[in-house]
Amino acid sequence: MLFQKIFLSVLSTLFLISIACSDDTSDPSDGDTPHDDGDASDGDFPDGDAPYGDDDPSDSDDLPADGDSSDGDSDDDIDGDTDGDTDGNSENDSEQEPPEDTDPPLLEGDIEACTASGGSADLLLIKGTLVTPTEAYLNGELLTDAVSGKVLCAGENCVDDPSANGATVICADGIILPGMLDPHNHSWYNTIPRWRHPGDDHCQDCTPGDDCPADGQDCRRKNGLYTTRHSWPDDTDYQNQLKAYYNGLKDDYECEMQKWAEARMLIHGTTGVAGACQMRRCYNMLARNLDLATSYSGLEADRMQTNIYEVKTITNDADQVANYCAKFAAGDTSALLLHVAEGVSDHRNRTEFWNLWMPDDEHPETTLMVEELVHIHGTGAYTDELALLACSDAKLVWSPRSNIDLYGQTTNIPLARNLGIRLALGPDWTPSGSLSQLQEMRCAHYVSERYWNDSIDEQILVRWVTDQAAQVLGIDDQIGKLATGYLADAAIVSADDYQRRRPFRRIVEAEAWDIRLTLVGGVPVYGDVDLAPYGPYCETLDVCGETKILCMKQGEDDTDFKNQTLTDIRQILETNIATLREAAAPEDSYLFELFPLFLCPGTQAYADDQPEAVCAFKHNPHPDVLFPAIPATPIADDRDEDGWPDDSDNCPDINNADQLDRNENGVGDACEAIPLSSEDCPRTADDGCQVAGEERKPRLASMPPFEEAPTRQIFELKTPGLWTRLSNGEKAMLSAVTVTAAVEDGFFVQESDSKRYAGLFVAVDKRPSLIVPGRILDLSGTVRVKGERIWLELDSYNLADLCDLTRPDPPQTVNLGAAEFATDSNWFAYDGMRVVITDPTWAVRLGGNKGILDGHGKQRRIVAE
């Protein structure tokens, strides 16, 4: 069964600092809780993910109003020659991905001439290449109504719609697509520039508790990287720089901070975001705040909730769990957004999935792993954990740039797709993530090209920021695509005739200056001068040499500051940030600038922010990072750069340093579809959070039983040169191992059928009577190493098979001939495993031809099962 392995975690005692924003405070009964980040009254959250970007105030990378204007186009070399959905799992992902054949072909036909004409300012008929995004029309039309805020028509031709008569006709001269949605951001932090967190000199080769400085300073970052989101918020630089900046503005300038963030979204074609704190004043919807009250989102109802506490804190609150479950069952909540397993090392990352899977020991019929659950990040997940999402149809939001910047690697998206998990893309925030969905798509495309065999094509990326983002958030009945009756949120990307024939590629290549128009509810809020009937209070700005219109001001009434222009907002923020900068230490002052709304070619900040500079995997040197995405030193013949040579890599084209192979067919999980059966999914909810037919708590082998030692697989302990982090005398856990033989001073365990290095001897003074062949155990003990021999001294154990419905078959035997005994290194690979000796001479020497190969004592022998 799927859950009979655990794919490793390492414990951490680092305290979690929550990373998000409290939910809609207009609904105090929704069960959400505020965040304690050191200023308890603010109800907000930090969520840092920090890049290596340069934000030198001397760079000409600020708003063009300061005289910064340049032109040029992106040179990201995104050629778009992708091969479509290669996961082979058409049954699971047919609704979210295009067919798994090739990149959508060139749109054929002649491009029709378009003539713009004046008409009603409320009715807009936009002509150009239309991306819905499930369909693409070379000569398409979009008809919108600003009064209802809805799409009246979208398709090849809207001439038959009576509302088209008298509408203003706009010639897109490019591609029309749904307004992009951002399912994960922290908008109030998006005035903050790139947070630098280079490696501390004293931490480069420091192992906490060993050779750290005498003052005991914790090495939270090594080579500029962290292990989990629980570590970086306690970094001194974070507190002195990023948090000091944020705390210095938020109480008095929350309105201006949010407006600045939303202006950036509109400039980049994004019309809705999840992750804005609800403001106590100065409400003025520019982009939609999707997870807040209807007055902020413009949606029909508020059915989205966000909770930023640690998962265990949430699941330990029985009342809160019951509240969520009741809202799921009643249909009052369609999406619950939680930060889950953001990090790459400790035990707590992966157990967050299991805590959601069974939140309450006293109520085993309850699970929070339901289709309404949206996992943000999930970087700490392996096959078993992601399978929980797939079984429940829970969702996943991917933030590649933030993950890479903080941890050196990101979520295993090829594996998630192979399991059929529904996905969306979200930038996180500007201190470390992408400054827009346009930039995040380019980062994702770069990762796919370089590390994942270009397996994510452009249409998939576009859907992850449009209709699939809406589906993940549970609002796909109202927004996310261009169709009759949907909210009229749209963007136009400039394109020449060839680019119009490859629209998805062009969208992924686009940058801020390529956005010709952004509509929210059918109202033009940003775009090229004279392209659309803008409102009377809009203002011009230079976007990298292109003159644009932006509509921030709503009127002359100063109530709630609706009369603020972009210039007003900028002046307020810059004046107060300057005060904070003067009070900061010199080494911290670089961060106290207003991060620009866009970056322009020709500046150092732009060059430093390109995907090849910030989206390349980095080796994470922390000792408790079990599967660094890339090795410390590159190796030859390793095209996916995961540290495994191509000839021994079970997935040579997809970066998978973990080499996990669930069905043990020699093909890594990241490289093949993983169909799940009901046997693989024993706890799927069928009514809210209720699991039908569950009478007692199952003891899943994948749930680590202890918290005082890292969980390992046997092969991780024994493979030469691969797992050298645990030495003689260190503690370790094993999960879901099968007892194969019992002897006077211990017993043998094995965890796979015939994989090398899969058997182990466990020593114990007096073997408990329950430990007999066939039992499945979770073990905790002390590692002993003598030469190449490795065994475990038992400290404690749990029976992991008490609730198994069927007894699993014992591990299969492996045949050993003379060649396997030619050298010690050969036969040590099979020590502790079930074997059949095919060479008669060795059968005599070992005292038998079938049993457990035992090298623990003074001489090799066969132990009867």
PDB file of C-alpha atoms in Angstrom, residues 10 43 118 147 220 242 258 353 431 446 468 521 533 541 559 566 578 659 667 718 733 741-742 758 764 772 818 848 858:
ATOM      1  CA  VAL A  10      14.460  15.445  10.108  1.00  0.00           C
ATOM      2  CA  GLY A  43      -3.683  40.977  13.025  1.00  0.00           C
ATOM      3  CA  GLY A 118     -16.233  55.232 -30.490  1.00  0.00           C
ATOM      4  CA  VAL A 147     -22.715  48.311 -15.613  1.00  0.00           C
ATOM      5  CA  ARG A 220      19.740  29.557  10.779  1.00  0.00           C
ATOM      6  CA  LEU A 242      12.160  43.580   6.758  1.00  0.00           C
ATOM      7  CA  GLN A 258      -2.208  48.073  -0.293  1.00  0.00           C
ATOM      8  CA  PHE A 353       0.207  16.777   6.075  1.00  0.00           C
ATOM      9  CA  PRO A 431      10.930  40.667  -0.596  1.00  0.00           C
ATOM     10  CA  TYR A 446      12.858  28.488 -16.513  1.00  0.00           C
ATOM     11  CA  GLN A 468      -7.059  26.908 -12.610  1.00  0.00           C
ATOM     12  CA  GLY A 521     -15.471  44.457 -14.097  1.00  0.00           C
ATOM     13  CA  PRO A 533     -12.486  55.139 -22.489  1.00  0.00           C
ATOM     14  CA  LEU A 541       3.100  57.221 -16.252  1.00  0.00           C
ATOM     15  CA  THR A 559     -13.365  60.355   2.383  1.00  0.00           C
ATOM     16  CA  LEU A 566      -0.380  57.392  -7.596  1.00  0.00           C
ATOM     17  CA  ALA A 578      13.050  57.701   4.514  1.00  0.00           C
ATOM     18  CA  GLN A 659      15.038   8.947  -6.285  1.00  0.00           C
ATOM     19  CA  VAL A 667      11.253   4.510 -12.804  1.00  0.00           C
ATOM     20  CA  LYS A 718      23.497   1.949   4.597  1.00  0.00           C
ATOM     21  CA  MET A 733      13.861   6.409  13.492  1.00  0.00           C
ATOM     22  CA  ALA A 741      13.570 -12.966  11.427  1.00  0.00           C
ATOM     23  CA  ALA A 742      14.054 -13.033  15.202  1.00  0.00           C
ATOM     24  CA  ALA A 758      17.192  -2.595   2.397  1.00  0.00           C
ATOM     25  CA  VAL A 764      18.109  -5.542  21.828  1.00  0.00           C
ATOM     26  CA  VAL A 772       7.942 -11.662  15.563  1.00  0.00           C
ATOM     27  CA  ALA A 818      29.327 -16.033  -6.391  1.00  0.00           C
ATOM     28  CA  GLY A 848      22.034 -22.640   4.306  1.00  0.00           C
ATOM     29  CA  LYS A 858      31.897 -12.447  13.763  1.00  0.00           C
TER      30      LYS A 858
END
